[in-house]
Amino acid sequence: MVKAIKITPKNTEFVVISFEGPDKYYSQAGGLGVRVSELTQVLASKGFTTHVIFIGDPKKPGEECLQEGRLILHRWSQWISDYYPIGVYQGESEKLYDFNDTVPTFVMNDIVKPAVERKKLVVIMGEEWHTAAAMINISDILHYNGLRDKVLMLWNANHTMSFHRIDWGRLNYTTTITTVSKYMKHCMWGLGVNPMVISNGIPKRMLEEHDHELYKEFRTIFPSDLVLFKIGRWDPDKRWNMAVEAVACLKRIGVSTTFLIRGGKETYEGEVMHNAKKLGLMVKEVRVKEPDIKNSLDAFRRALPADILNLKFYLSEDLLRLIYRDSDAVLANSGREPFGLVGLEVMAAGGVAITGSTGEDYVTPFQNAIVLETDDPRELVQYLLFLKEHPNEEKRIRREARITAKQYTWDEILKNLIYRLEFIAFTKNIQMGENPHGQ
Amino acid sequence: MASDLVVYVVVHQPQRLKLPAQPIPKGAIPDDIERCVFDSELNRFYFEKVSKTCYHPATSLFLQMVESGFKMSIGFSASFIKQALAWGPDVLEGFKNLVKHPNVELVCVEPSHSFIFFFDVEKFIDRMKWWRGYLKEIFGFEPKVTDTTEMYISNDVYFALLQAGFEGALMDGREWVLEWRDPTHLYTYVGKKLKLLPRHYDLSDDVGYRFSNWRWEGWPLKAETYARWLKEARGDFVLIGWDMETFGEHQREDSGIFWFMGSLPRELEWRNITCLTPSEAIAKYEDKTHDLPLPEFGCTWAGSGGMEFFLGNSAQLAIFRLMQHVYNKAKLTGHERLLDIAMWLTQSDNLHTIQWFGRTGEEAEVSAYFTPRRWWELGPDRIIWEQQQVYKNVIRAMDHYL
């Protein structure tokens, strides 16, 4: 009986190429940095030698080995990042040129060739439009050097951003294109490609229960009927105005609400805040110098009374999970969301996620979350009132949410990824070295 | 009937630009500007390729030839030396051995292979003096005779070379400059000290350009035929000038170029043609110098012999203007390293490689041949655009220094 190809740490190494990466302040502008960081940590923890090539903090070493040498961070273009200390996307075009120009040769000479000598398959995964050209170049250079059949190449779209800059014909020819949700898959059909869906994930720790003393305090701070929370970039896609209008509507009908919000650095904030004030909502900005949980909760208390607390400080994972869990609902109500990681994180924390209905494959309406079908704020208001009147339903949704979230930990996603890779290796007739069954 | 032969080869590798243009980080230090502007990977690729096909075999061949009495002269650009120091110390060693031989004369060249004399003639004089001294450091000899970029000569450049202290200069013997005169005599301008040795471009190009061309009526060219042509040339001596890369690179080994050269000394001997170095030719014919009116519009050894090969289309004129701007901007900063980068950006190769723009024919083919193959992926229009972008990026990057 012929055995199936099996990808294991014995016969495979991984390379993840991304602009964003594990360096918390410099390299993480959004969900991509978190994704790359978590995915590569899990790969390494499962025993795979994993390289991450990303635009790292220029003050950190160019190369760093973690997890007993299994996780190797390659901070790229640091000579350029030196000129741009703010973050990964400052000096974007300068970094992009250098990335496309120099990463392919490095991947071939320093990663693929040695791995092939050790009879290993190399899986190269590129993330987002920034890496599309580099991935094409890597494929070309490997092909030119007779190594292309020793390598599996996947390129992943987390978002539709800058799709117009991608040479889809060449990318589709040189790599296996993947994306994070069925919604994205459908969006991309229009580009003449049929991406494979490999879902995003969350780290296991997101499911851990926290019994911190201060966790009990959160709900007592707010005297309002409802506490809502929303986090995301200041972008019309996130439907900030819909959320603000819903809060104003609740206020009008006598349901007092405290709406905690945390945006990014985008200027669209101005429009949203203007709209909130125009609707008669009292907005306060909250800043915390040392934002541990205690200081943050004290700051919330001091800022009241207010309808909206605009949080202007970094929210730690612990604080976020507290807010996710103990708010009445978290508004992840985007009009267009490729995946919607926030919704999944809320569910993992046992919170009530109110999502849009685009890329959030993990939601089942009124089973494990609330799903909006329109951009009408009244829909939001109606569901919030429903939850308030049906506490048992709310409890059930919170319970189901955690059960669903367990299926989306990176460990689970990794299994899915490996199965897909084995299928791709089989169809592309990839040379698996001497140990194709991973024994 | 010419009884003497002067052979000159020039060894040059350009500092190729990085195309598409790499954006330069704001506030970049000169080293990083340089890193963004010049394609060291591409330079290395070509250097190693040419070392294998030309420098190693041709140097060995010339060494054998001079050992058996052949005489020649040789010039090196600074960008070649820079690359040889970085990627080919063995190549440089081979050339040092060649230059050490008493039958070989070291000739000075404009170090950056640039058109700096159009923008700053004093700088040109300084550079020529500096390079002469630097060559002495490397090879142990101080050149007395000089070549210039693409063998350029004009009225003012002649006086600049005179002020730089050279005894002789090579020039291209074009009819439009020489008029009724033959290129086979020693010349001077208005009785000044600096002697002019015109290159016999027709006989030079028989080997330099036409040697492998099977459509050419002279093909296949044999050493005996060529020696006969040299002998038949009217005048005192024939100066033949070639790119070093003629041997093995422009004319591939399988064209028979090495056989041809290897057989030439014997054929010359049979016909009583004596080989001289440029200085020997000057010494021998010093008393027979003729006056040559030099043109105000200079002549070169490229294309039809004027500046048309470099300034013949709108894209070249745009780059030429940008060369002036980048150099002026660097001067305003007063920063030595930035001036050095600007100097490399005035390299004639950056005009040579876009002569083909809007052109067809033999000259365009020559220009396209010298255009790095990798650039063609961009397509003709984008090559032009990206090249301009390189200059613009550097000009902007210097804002930080003012």
mmCIF file of C-alpha atoms in Angstrom, chain A residues 79-80 83-84 93-94 97-98 101 105, chain B residues 18 20-21 25-29 32 35:
data_model
loop_
_atom_site.group_PDB
_atom_site.id
_atom_site.type_symbol
_atom_site.label_atom_id
_atom_site.label_comp_id
_atom_site.label_asym_id
_atom_site.label_seq_id
_atom_site.Cartn_x
_atom_site.Cartn_y
_atom_site.Cartn_z
ATOM 1 C CA TRP A 79 20.050 49.603 7.932
ATOM 2 C CA ILE A 80 16.925 51.295 6.556
ATOM 3 C CA TYR A 83 16.376 55.900 9.593
ATOM 4 C CA TYR A 84 12.745 55.128 10.408
ATOM 5 C CA SER A 93 8.882 51.952 -0.068
ATOM 6 C CA GLU A 94 12.562 51.990 0.917
ATOM 7 C CA TYR A 97 12.737 47.679 -2.384
ATOM 8 C CA ASP A 98 15.440 46.276 -0.151
ATOM 9 C CA ASP A 101 16.036 42.871 -3.725
ATOM 10 C CA THR A 105 19.141 35.344 -2.473
ATOM 11 C CA LYS B 18 20.819 49.915 -9.532
ATOM 12 C CA PRO B 20 14.841 50.019 -10.840
ATOM 13 C CA ALA B 21 15.920 52.968 -8.727
ATOM 14 C CA PRO B 25 16.066 56.644 3.141
ATOM 15 C CA LYS B 26 15.640 60.196 4.386
ATOM 16 C CA GLY B 27 18.806 61.426 6.056
ATOM 17 C CA ALA B 28 20.870 58.566 4.667
ATOM 18 C CA ILE B 29 24.604 58.633 5.268
ATOM 19 C CA ASP B 32 23.907 54.089 2.397
ATOM 20 C CA ARG B 35 24.460 51.336 -1.516
#
